[in-house]
Each structure stands twice: as structure tokens, then as C-alpha cells.
Amino acid sequence: MGGVSSAKRLAELLELMASSARATSAAPGYFKPYRHSKSGMEYLDGGLHHNNPVLVADSERKLIWPEIANDEPDLVVSVGTAFRGKNDAQDDQRRATSSPAYSTLDVIQRQLQHIEDALDPETTWRNYVEAQGNITSDPSRYVRLSLESAKMIPKLDDTTQLRSIQSWARKMVEDDPQYKSLALRLIATCFYFEPARTKQESHTKHIIVTGEQRRLQRQHEQH
């Protein structure tokens, strides 16, 4: 029965992951809104409001664990989907063609640029990290993973580019040691130290703590 139960649970998890992926990628103009059959709710790409949801995640973790809401998180990992590096020449050209008289077209272009900047995931991440600068004692707690491309990023529905993007991303990741380092750090977060006894040495006044290293329980092990 254990095998059947595990297979059923896996199928449920895969269905949940597929539904979540479909909902979060329902970008207007590219894909239809995702309609959840059980609730009747319709979902659109979360990037319309939070293209980098780090602020949402930070807010939710404070609601879930209010007793440590003001404590710094052990590790924050933000995973992007690649971005095109800034083209300074284009930025200079845009500034040069901007009219000091603020024509209607100029105002519209500025507003569109403002919206684009507000939805830029890299800008959101930089602002978040800068906000933590006053409280953090270890900047390495905050890790952003998003590959920078010199080429134009394909459109969301351009499936012909999937293979080449996968190959490019795999090579970039394999050549960057920070990914292996991060993987080891994430594994380490699954373990914790449980103190059992505390003793103070009389001659050195050092405090010695003995205990056991334990692993966080998986969900099915908690029952």
C-alpha cells in the first residue's frame, strides 16, 4: 500500500506543480488566463504586479513566523529567467532624443519606461538587498541567480528557441562555481543542531555545548 500511496501523492504533486506553472506563466497577449476548475478562479502571470516576488516572499515569511519577523533570514535565493544586459548606447540615444519641452509622446515614453523599470526583476532585487543593508551582517545571505545574455531574449511563446536556451543556460551554470556552492548551502539548511547539555569550564570559563545534529523532517514523517 505504501507504494500506491506514494505514487498517488507524487501524481497530486505533479498536478499541483503543472497548475502552478500554467497559472504563473499566463502572460496576457501570449497565453490565455488559467482557470482553476475546482475554485472557478482565473489566474494571470504574477509578473503583472510582482515580476520578482522577493518582497511578497519576505512579507509572507514574517506572517508565517511572526516571532522571528525581525530576524534576518538564513538564506534568500531569488531565481530569475535570464535578462539582457543594459545597452548603454540605446540609453544615451533615448536620453538624447527626449525633448526638454516634454511633448505628449515624450511623456508617454517616460511613463512606459517607468512601468518597465518598476517591473524589472533585477531592479526589484537590488532595491530589496539595499533595504537590507542597514540590518544585515552577512551580504552572502542574499543570492540572486539570473543569467545575463548579450543577445535579445526570445518572446515568451517562441518555443523554437527552447533547445538553444537550455544548452546556453546549462553551459553558463556549469562554468559558474556559485551554483555548486549554493547547492551545498541549501542542503546544509536541512540540518540543525539540538543542544542537550551546557557546561562551563572552571579554568577557562569557556561554555561547552553538547548535542546532536538533526535533519528537518519531511512532511510525511511528521505524522
Coordinates of N, CA and C in Angstrom, one line a residue:
M1 N 0.8 -1.2 0.0 CA 0.0 0.0 0.0 C 0.9 1.3 0.0
G2 N 2.1 1.1 0.6 CA 2.9 2.3 0.7 C 3.3 2.8 -0.7
G3 N 3.6 1.8 -1.6 CA 3.9 2.2 -3.0 C 2.8 2.9 -3.7
V4 N 1.6 2.5 -3.5 CA 0.4 3.1 -4.1 C 0.2 4.5 -3.6
S5 N 0.3 4.6 -2.3 CA 0.1 5.9 -1.6 C 1.1 6.9 -2.1
S6 N 2.4 6.4 -2.2 CA 3.5 7.3 -2.7 C 3.2 7.8 -4.1
A7 N 2.8 6.8 -5.0 CA 2.5 7.1 -6.4 C 1.4 8.1 -6.5
K8 N 0.4 8.0 -5.7 CA -0.8 8.9 -5.7 C -0.4 10.3 -5.3
R9 N 0.5 10.3 -4.2 CA 0.9 11.6 -3.7 C 1.8 12.3 -4.7
L10 N 2.7 11.5 -5.4 CA 3.5 12.1 -6.5 C 2.7 12.7 -7.6
A11 N 1.6 11.9 -8.0 CA 0.7 12.4 -9.1 C 0.1 13.7 -8.7
E12 N -0.4 13.8 -7.4 CA -1.0 15.0 -6.9 C 0.0 16.2 -6.9
L13 N 1.2 15.9 -6.5 CA 2.2 17.0 -6.5 C 2.5 17.5 -7.9
L14 N 2.6 16.5 -8.9 CA 2.9 16.9 -10.3 C 1.8 17.7 -10.8
E15 N 0.5 17.3 -10.5 CA -0.6 18.1 -11.0 C -0.6 19.5 -10.4
L16 N -0.3 19.6 -9.1 CA -0.2 20.9 -8.5 C 0.9 21.8 -9.1
M17 N 2.0 21.2 -9.4 CA 3.1 21.9 -10.0 C 2.8 22.4 -11.4
A18 N 2.1 21.5 -12.1 CA 1.7 21.9 -13.5 C 0.7 23.0 -13.5
S19 N -0.3 23.0 -12.6 CA -1.3 24.0 -12.4 C -0.6 25.3 -12.0
S20 N 0.3 25.3 -11.1 CA 1.0 26.5 -10.7 C 1.8 27.1 -11.8
A21 N 2.5 26.2 -12.5 CA 3.3 26.7 -13.6 C 2.4 27.4 -14.7
R22 N 1.3 26.7 -15.0 CA 0.4 27.3 -16.0 C -0.2 28.6 -15.6
A23 N -0.5 28.7 -14.3 CA -1.1 30.0 -13.8 C -0.1 31.1 -13.8
T24 N 1.1 30.8 -13.3 CA 2.1 31.9 -13.2 C 2.7 32.3 -14.5
S25 N 2.5 31.5 -15.6 CA 3.0 31.9 -16.9 C 1.9 32.4 -17.8
A26 N 0.7 32.7 -17.3 CA -0.4 33.1 -18.1 C -0.2 34.6 -18.5
A27 N 0.8 34.9 -19.3 CA 1.1 36.3 -19.6 C 0.1 36.8 -20.7
P28 N -0.6 37.9 -20.4 CA -1.6 38.5 -21.4 C -0.9 38.8 -22.7
G29 N -1.6 38.4 -23.8 CA -1.1 38.6 -25.1 C -0.3 37.4 -25.6
Y30 N 0.0 36.5 -24.7 CA 0.7 35.3 -25.1 C -0.1 34.0 -24.8
F31 N -0.6 34.0 -23.6 CA -1.4 32.8 -23.1 C -2.7 33.2 -22.5
K32 N -3.7 32.3 -22.6 CA -5.0 32.6 -22.0 C -4.9 32.5 -20.5
P33 N -5.8 33.2 -19.8 CA -5.8 33.1 -18.3 C -6.0 31.6 -17.9
Y34 N -5.4 31.2 -16.8 CA -5.6 29.9 -16.3 C -6.8 29.8 -15.4
R35 N -7.8 29.0 -15.7 CA -9.0 28.8 -14.9 C -8.8 27.6 -14.1
H36 N -8.9 27.7 -12.8 CA -8.8 26.6 -11.8 C -10.2 26.0 -11.7
S37 N -10.3 24.7 -12.1 CA -11.6 24.1 -12.2 C -12.3 23.9 -10.9
K38 N -11.6 23.7 -9.8 CA -12.2 23.4 -8.5 C -12.7 24.7 -7.9
S39 N -12.0 25.8 -8.0 CA -12.4 27.0 -7.4 C -13.1 28.0 -8.3
G40 N -12.9 27.8 -9.6 CA -13.5 28.7 -10.6 C -12.7 30.0 -10.7
M41 N -11.6 30.1 -10.1 CA -10.8 31.3 -10.1 C -10.0 31.3 -11.4
E42 N -9.7 32.6 -11.9 CA -8.9 32.7 -13.1 C -7.6 33.4 -12.6
Y43 N -6.5 33.0 -13.2 CA -5.2 33.5 -12.8 C -4.4 34.0 -14.0
L44 N -3.7 35.1 -13.8 CA -2.8 35.7 -14.8 C -1.3 35.7 -14.2
D45 N -0.4 35.9 -15.1 CA 1.0 36.0 -14.8 C 1.2 36.9 -13.6
G46 N 1.8 36.4 -12.6 CA 2.1 37.3 -11.4 C 3.1 38.4 -11.7
G47 N 3.8 38.3 -12.8 CA 4.7 39.4 -13.2 C 4.0 40.7 -13.5
L48 N 2.7 40.7 -13.7 CA 2.0 41.9 -13.9 C 2.1 42.9 -12.7
H49 N 2.3 42.3 -11.5 CA 2.4 43.1 -10.3 C 3.7 42.9 -9.6
H50 N 4.2 41.6 -9.6 CA 5.5 41.3 -8.9 C 6.3 40.4 -9.8
N51 N 7.1 41.1 -10.7 CA 7.9 40.3 -11.7 C 9.0 39.6 -10.9
N52 N 9.4 40.1 -9.8 CA 10.3 39.5 -8.9 C 9.6 39.4 -7.5
P53 N 9.1 38.3 -7.1 CA 8.2 38.3 -5.9 C 9.0 38.2 -4.6
V54 N 10.2 38.7 -4.5 CA 11.0 38.6 -3.3 C 10.3 39.4 -2.2
L55 N 9.7 40.5 -2.5 CA 9.0 41.3 -1.4 C 7.8 40.5 -0.9
V56 N 7.1 39.8 -1.8 CA 6.0 39.0 -1.3 C 6.4 37.9 -0.4
A57 N 7.5 37.2 -0.8 CA 8.0 36.1 0.0 C 8.5 36.6 1.3
D58 N 9.2 37.7 1.4 CA 9.7 38.3 2.6 C 8.5 38.6 3.5
S59 N 7.4 39.2 3.0 CA 6.3 39.5 3.7 C 5.6 38.3 4.3
E60 N 5.5 37.3 3.5 CA 4.8 36.0 3.9 C 5.6 35.3 5.0
R61 N 6.9 35.3 4.9 CA 7.6 34.6 5.9 C 7.5 35.3 7.3
K62 N 7.3 36.6 7.3 CA 7.1 37.3 8.5 C 5.7 37.0 9.1
L63 N 4.7 36.8 8.2 CA 3.4 36.4 8.7 C 3.3 35.0 9.2
I64 N 4.1 34.1 8.6 CA 4.1 32.7 9.0 C 4.9 32.5 10.3
W65 N 6.0 33.2 10.4 CA 6.8 33.1 11.7 C 6.9 34.5 12.3
P66 N 5.8 35.0 12.9 CA 5.9 36.4 13.5 C 6.9 36.5 14.6
E67 N 7.2 35.4 15.3 CA 8.1 35.5 16.4 C 9.5 35.9 16.0
I68 N 9.9 35.6 14.7 CA 11.2 35.9 14.2 C 11.1 36.9 13.0
A69 N 10.0 37.6 13.0 CA 9.8 38.5 11.8 C 10.9 39.5 11.6
N70 N 11.5 40.0 12.7 CA 12.5 41.0 12.7 C 13.9 40.4 12.6
D71 N 14.0 39.1 12.6 CA 15.3 38.4 12.5 C 15.7 38.3 11.0
E72 N 17.0 38.3 10.7 CA 17.5 38.2 9.4 C 17.3 36.8 8.9
P73 N 16.8 36.5 7.7 CA 16.7 35.1 7.2 C 18.1 34.5 7.0
D74 N 18.1 33.2 7.1 CA 19.4 32.5 7.0 C 19.9 32.6 5.5
L75 N 19.0 32.4 4.6 CA 19.4 32.5 3.2 C 18.2 32.9 2.3
V76 N 18.4 33.8 1.4 CA 17.3 34.2 0.5 C 17.9 34.0 -0.9
V77 N 17.2 33.2 -1.7 CA 17.6 32.8 -3.0 C 16.5 33.3 -4.0
S78 N 16.9 34.2 -4.9 CA 16.0 34.7 -5.9 C 16.4 34.1 -7.3
V79 N 15.6 33.4 -8.0 CA 15.9 32.8 -9.2 C 15.2 33.5 -10.4
G80 N 16.0 34.0 -11.3 CA 15.4 34.7 -12.5 C 15.4 33.8 -13.7
T81 N 15.0 34.3 -14.8 CA 14.9 33.5 -16.0 C 15.7 34.2 -17.1
A82 N 16.8 34.8 -16.7 CA 17.8 35.5 -17.6 C 17.3 36.9 -18.0
F83 N 18.3 37.7 -18.3 CA 17.9 39.1 -18.7 C 19.0 39.6 -19.7
R84 N 18.6 40.5 -20.5 CA 19.5 41.1 -21.4 C 20.3 42.2 -20.8
G85 N 21.6 42.2 -20.9 CA 22.4 43.3 -20.4 C 22.0 44.7 -20.9
K86 N 22.2 45.7 -20.1 CA 21.9 47.0 -20.5 C 22.7 47.5 -21.7
N87 N 22.0 48.1 -22.6 CA 22.7 48.7 -23.8 C 22.8 50.2 -23.6
D88 N 24.0 50.6 -23.1 CA 24.3 52.0 -22.8 C 24.1 52.9 -24.0
A89 N 24.4 52.4 -25.2 CA 24.2 53.3 -26.4 C 22.7 53.6 -26.6
Q90 N 21.9 52.6 -26.4 CA 20.4 52.9 -26.5 C 19.9 53.8 -25.5
D91 N 20.4 53.7 -24.2 CA 20.0 54.5 -23.1 C 20.4 56.0 -23.5
D92 N 21.7 56.2 -24.0 CA 22.1 57.5 -24.3 C 21.3 58.1 -25.4
Q93 N 20.9 57.3 -26.4 CA 20.1 57.7 -27.5 C 18.7 58.2 -27.1
R94 N 18.2 57.4 -26.1 CA 16.8 57.7 -25.6 C 16.9 59.0 -24.9
R95 N 17.9 59.2 -24.1 CA 18.0 60.5 -23.4 C 18.2 61.7 -24.3
A96 N 19.0 61.4 -25.4 CA 19.3 62.5 -26.4 C 18.1 62.9 -27.1
T97 N 17.2 62.0 -27.4 CA 16.0 62.3 -28.2 C 14.8 62.7 -27.4
S98 N 15.0 62.8 -26.0 CA 14.0 63.2 -25.2 C 13.9 64.7 -25.3
S99 N 12.7 65.2 -25.5 CA 12.5 66.7 -25.6 C 12.4 67.3 -24.3
P100 N 13.2 68.4 -24.1 CA 13.1 69.1 -22.8 C 11.7 69.8 -22.6
A101 N 11.0 69.9 -23.7 CA 9.6 70.5 -23.6 C 8.6 69.5 -23.2
Y102 N 9.0 68.3 -23.1 CA 8.0 67.2 -22.6 C 6.8 67.2 -23.5
S103 N 7.0 66.7 -24.7 CA 5.9 66.6 -25.7 C 5.0 65.4 -25.2
T104 N 3.8 65.3 -25.7 CA 2.9 64.2 -25.3 C 3.6 62.8 -25.6
L105 N 4.3 62.7 -26.7 CA 4.9 61.4 -27.0 C 6.0 61.2 -25.9
D106 N 6.8 62.2 -25.6 CA 7.9 62.1 -24.6 C 7.3 61.6 -23.3
V107 N 6.2 62.2 -22.9 CA 5.6 61.9 -21.6 C 5.1 60.4 -21.6
I108 N 4.5 60.0 -22.7 CA 4.1 58.6 -22.8 C 5.3 57.6 -22.7
Q109 N 6.4 58.0 -23.4 CA 7.6 57.2 -23.4 C 8.2 57.1 -22.0
R110 N 8.2 58.2 -21.3 CA 8.7 58.2 -19.9 C 7.8 57.4 -19.0
Q111 N 6.5 57.4 -19.2 CA 5.6 56.6 -18.4 C 5.8 55.1 -18.6
L112 N 6.0 54.8 -19.9 CA 6.2 53.4 -20.3 C 7.5 52.9 -19.7
Q113 N 8.6 53.8 -19.7 CA 9.9 53.4 -19.2 C 9.8 53.2 -17.7
H114 N 8.9 54.1 -17.0 CA 8.7 54.0 -15.6 C 8.1 52.6 -15.2
I115 N 7.1 52.2 -16.0 CA 6.4 50.9 -15.8 C 7.4 49.8 -16.0
E116 N 8.2 49.9 -17.1 CA 9.2 48.8 -17.4 C 10.2 48.7 -16.2
D117 N 10.7 49.9 -15.7 CA 11.6 49.9 -14.6 C 11.0 49.3 -13.3
A118 N 9.7 49.6 -13.1 CA 9.0 49.1 -11.9 C 8.9 47.6 -11.9
L119 N 8.8 47.0 -13.2 CA 8.6 45.6 -13.3 C 9.9 44.8 -13.6
D120 N 11.0 45.6 -13.6 CA 12.3 44.9 -13.9 C 12.7 44.1 -12.7
P121 N 12.8 42.8 -12.8 CA 13.2 41.9 -11.6 C 14.5 42.2 -11.0
E122 N 15.5 42.7 -11.9 CA 16.8 43.0 -11.4 C 16.8 44.2 -10.5
T123 N 16.0 45.2 -10.9 CA 15.9 46.4 -10.1 C 15.2 46.1 -8.8
T124 N 14.2 45.3 -8.8 CA 13.5 44.9 -7.6 C 14.4 44.2 -6.6
W125 N 15.3 43.4 -7.1 CA 16.2 42.6 -6.3 C 17.3 43.6 -5.7
R126 N 17.8 44.5 -6.5 CA 18.8 45.5 -6.0 C 18.2 46.3 -4.9
N127 N 16.9 46.8 -5.1 CA 16.3 47.6 -4.1 C 16.0 46.8 -2.8
Y128 N 15.7 45.6 -2.9 CA 15.5 44.7 -1.8 C 16.8 44.6 -1.0
V129 N 17.8 44.2 -1.7 CA 19.1 44.0 -1.0 C 19.6 45.3 -0.3
E130 N 19.4 46.4 -1.0 CA 19.9 47.7 -0.5 C 19.1 48.0 0.8
A131 N 17.8 47.6 0.8 CA 17.0 47.9 2.0 C 17.5 47.0 3.2
Q132 N 18.1 45.9 2.9 CA 18.6 45.0 4.0 C 19.9 45.5 4.5
G133 N 20.6 46.4 3.8 CA 21.9 46.8 4.1 C 22.1 47.4 5.5
N134 N 21.0 47.9 6.0 CA 21.1 48.5 7.4 C 21.0 47.5 8.5
I135 N 20.6 46.3 8.1 CA 20.4 45.2 9.2 C 21.3 44.0 9.0
T136 N 21.8 43.8 7.8 CA 22.5 42.6 7.5 C 23.9 42.6 8.0
S137 N 24.4 41.5 8.5 CA 25.7 41.3 8.9 C 26.5 40.5 7.9
D138 N 25.8 39.9 7.0 CA 26.4 39.0 6.0 C 25.7 39.1 4.7
P139 N 26.2 39.9 3.7 CA 25.5 40.0 2.4 C 25.4 38.8 1.6
S140 N 26.2 37.7 2.0 CA 26.2 36.5 1.2 C 24.9 35.7 1.5
R141 N 24.1 36.2 2.5 CA 22.8 35.5 2.7 C 21.8 35.8 1.6
Y142 N 22.1 36.8 0.8 CA 21.2 37.2 -0.3 C 21.8 36.8 -1.7
V143 N 21.2 35.9 -2.4 CA 21.7 35.4 -3.6 C 20.7 35.5 -4.7
R144 N 21.1 36.2 -5.8 CA 20.3 36.3 -7.0 C 20.9 35.5 -8.1
L145 N 20.1 34.6 -8.7 CA 20.6 33.8 -9.8 C 19.8 34.1 -11.0
S146 N 20.4 34.8 -12.0 CA 19.8 35.1 -13.2 C 20.9 35.4 -14.3
L147 N 20.9 34.6 -15.3 CA 21.9 34.7 -16.3 C 21.8 35.9 -17.2
E148 N 22.9 36.6 -17.4 CA 22.9 37.8 -18.3 C 23.2 37.4 -19.7
S149 N 22.4 37.8 -20.7 CA 22.7 37.5 -22.1 C 22.9 38.7 -22.9
A150 N 23.9 38.6 -23.8 CA 24.2 39.7 -24.7 C 23.2 39.8 -25.8
K151 N 22.5 38.7 -26.0 CA 21.5 38.6 -27.1 C 20.1 39.0 -26.7
M152 N 19.3 39.2 -27.6 CA 17.9 39.6 -27.3 C 17.2 38.3 -26.8
I153 N 16.5 38.5 -25.6 CA 15.7 37.4 -25.0 C 14.5 37.1 -25.9
P154 N 14.3 35.8 -26.3 CA 13.2 35.4 -27.1 C 11.9 35.8 -26.5
K155 N 10.8 35.9 -27.3 CA 9.5 36.1 -26.8 C 9.0 34.9 -26.0
L156 N 8.0 35.1 -25.2 CA 7.6 34.1 -24.2 C 7.0 32.9 -25.0
D157 N 6.5 33.0 -26.1 CA 5.9 31.9 -26.8 C 6.7 31.4 -28.0
D158 N 8.0 31.8 -28.0 CA 8.9 31.3 -29.1 C 9.5 30.0 -28.7
T159 N 8.8 28.9 -28.9 CA 9.3 27.6 -28.5 C 10.4 27.1 -29.3
T160 N 10.7 27.7 -30.5 CA 11.8 27.2 -31.3 C 13.1 27.5 -30.7
Q161 N 13.2 28.4 -29.7 CA 14.4 28.7 -29.1 C 14.7 27.9 -27.8
L162 N 13.8 27.0 -27.4 CA 13.9 26.3 -26.1 C 15.2 25.5 -26.1
R163 N 15.6 24.8 -27.1 CA 16.8 23.9 -27.1 C 18.0 24.8 -26.9
S164 N 18.1 25.8 -27.7 CA 19.4 26.6 -27.6 C 19.5 27.3 -26.3
I165 N 18.3 27.8 -25.7 CA 18.4 28.4 -24.4 C 18.8 27.4 -23.3
Q166 N 18.3 26.2 -23.4 CA 18.7 25.2 -22.4 C 20.1 24.9 -22.5
S167 N 20.7 24.8 -23.7 CA 22.1 24.5 -23.9 C 23.0 25.6 -23.3
W168 N 22.5 26.8 -23.7 CA 23.3 28.0 -23.2 C 23.3 28.1 -21.7
A169 N 22.1 28.0 -21.1 CA 22.0 28.1 -19.7 C 22.7 27.0 -18.9
R170 N 22.7 25.8 -19.5 CA 23.4 24.7 -18.8 C 25.0 24.9 -18.8
K171 N 25.5 25.5 -19.9 CA 26.9 25.8 -20.0 C 27.3 26.9 -19.1
M172 N 26.4 27.9 -19.0 CA 26.7 29.0 -18.1 C 26.7 28.6 -16.6
V173 N 25.8 27.7 -16.3 CA 25.7 27.2 -14.9 C 26.9 26.3 -14.5
E174 N 27.3 25.4 -15.5 CA 28.4 24.5 -15.2 C 29.7 25.3 -15.0
D175 N 29.8 26.4 -15.7 CA 31.1 27.2 -15.6 C 31.2 28.1 -14.4
D176 N 30.1 28.2 -13.7 CA 30.0 29.2 -12.6 C 30.0 28.4 -11.2
P177 N 31.0 28.5 -10.4 CA 31.1 27.8 -9.2 C 30.1 28.2 -8.1
Q178 N 29.4 29.3 -8.3 CA 28.5 29.8 -7.2 C 27.3 28.8 -7.1
Y179 N 27.0 28.1 -8.2 CA 25.8 27.3 -8.2 C 26.0 26.0 -7.3
K180 N 27.2 25.5 -7.4 CA 27.6 24.3 -6.6 C 27.6 24.7 -5.1
S181 N 28.2 25.9 -4.9 CA 28.3 26.4 -3.5 C 26.9 26.6 -2.9
L182 N 26.0 27.2 -3.7 CA 24.7 27.4 -3.3 C 23.9 26.1 -3.0
A183 N 24.2 25.1 -3.8 CA 23.5 23.8 -3.6 C 23.9 23.2 -2.3
L184 N 25.2 23.3 -2.0 CA 25.7 22.8 -0.7 C 25.1 23.6 0.5
R185 N 25.0 24.9 0.3 CA 24.4 25.7 1.4 C 22.9 25.3 1.6
L186 N 22.2 25.1 0.5 CA 20.8 24.7 0.6 C 20.6 23.3 1.3
I187 N 21.5 22.4 1.0 CA 21.5 21.1 1.7 C 21.7 21.3 3.2
A188 N 22.7 22.2 3.5 CA 23.0 22.4 4.9 C 21.8 22.9 5.7
T189 N 21.0 23.7 5.0 CA 19.8 24.3 5.8 C 18.8 23.2 6.2
C190 N 19.0 22.0 5.7 CA 18.1 20.9 6.1 C 18.5 20.3 7.4
F191 N 19.6 20.7 8.0 CA 20.1 20.2 9.3 C 20.1 21.3 10.3
Y192 N 20.0 20.9 11.6 CA 20.1 21.8 12.7 C 20.7 21.1 13.9
F193 N 21.2 21.9 14.8 CA 21.9 21.4 16.0 C 20.9 21.6 17.2
E194 N 20.7 20.5 17.9 CA 19.8 20.5 19.0 C 20.7 20.3 20.3
P195 N 20.8 21.4 21.1 CA 21.6 21.3 22.3 C 21.0 20.3 23.3
A196 N 21.9 19.6 24.0 CA 21.5 18.6 25.1 C 22.0 19.0 26.4
R197 N 23.2 19.5 26.5 CA 23.8 19.9 27.8 C 24.8 21.0 27.6
T198 N 24.8 21.9 28.6 CA 25.7 23.0 28.6 C 26.6 23.0 29.8
K199 N 27.9 23.2 29.7 CA 28.8 23.1 30.8 C 29.9 24.2 30.7
Q200 N 30.2 24.8 31.8 CA 31.2 25.9 31.7 C 32.5 25.4 32.4
E201 N 33.6 25.5 31.7 CA 34.9 25.0 32.2 C 35.3 26.0 33.3
S202 N 35.8 25.5 34.4 CA 36.2 26.3 35.5 C 37.5 27.1 35.3
H203 N 38.4 26.5 34.6 CA 39.7 27.2 34.4 C 39.8 28.2 33.2
T204 N 38.9 28.0 32.2 CA 38.9 28.9 31.0 C 37.6 29.7 31.0
K205 N 36.6 29.3 31.7 CA 35.3 30.0 31.7 C 34.6 29.8 30.3
H206 N 35.2 28.9 29.5 CA 34.5 28.6 28.2 C 33.2 27.8 28.4
I207 N 32.2 28.1 27.6 CA 31.0 27.4 27.7 C 31.0 26.3 26.6
I208 N 30.8 25.1 27.0 CA 30.8 23.9 26.1 C 29.3 23.4 25.9
V209 N 28.9 23.4 24.7 CA 27.5 22.9 24.4 C 27.6 21.6 23.7
T210 N 27.0 20.6 24.2 CA 27.0 19.3 23.5 C 25.5 19.0 23.1
G211 N 25.4 18.2 22.0 CA 24.1 17.9 21.5 C 24.1 17.0 20.3
E212 N 23.1 17.1 19.5 CA 23.0 16.2 18.3 C 22.7 17.0 17.0
Q213 N 23.2 16.6 15.9 CA 22.9 17.2 14.6 C 21.7 16.4 14.1
R214 N 20.6 17.2 13.8 CA 19.4 16.5 13.3 C 19.0 17.1 11.9
R215 N 18.2 16.3 11.3 CA 17.7 16.7 9.9 C 16.2 17.1 10.1
L216 N 15.8 18.2 9.4 CA 14.4 18.6 9.4 C 13.6 17.5 8.8
Q217 N 12.4 17.2 9.4 CA 11.6 16.1 9.0 C 10.9 16.5 7.7
R218 N 10.7 15.5 6.8 CA 9.9 15.7 5.7 C 8.4 15.7 6.1
Q219 N 7.5 16.2 5.3 CA 6.1 16.4 5.6 C 5.5 15.0 6.1
H220 N 5.7 13.9 5.3 CA 5.1 12.7 5.6 C 5.7 12.0 6.9
E221 N 6.9 12.5 7.3 CA 7.5 12.0 8.6 C 7.0 12.6 9.8
Q222 N 6.2 13.7 9.7 CA 5.7 14.4 10.8 C 4.4 13.8 11.4
H223 N 3.9 12.8 10.7 CA 2.6 12.2 11.2 C 2.9 10.9 11.9

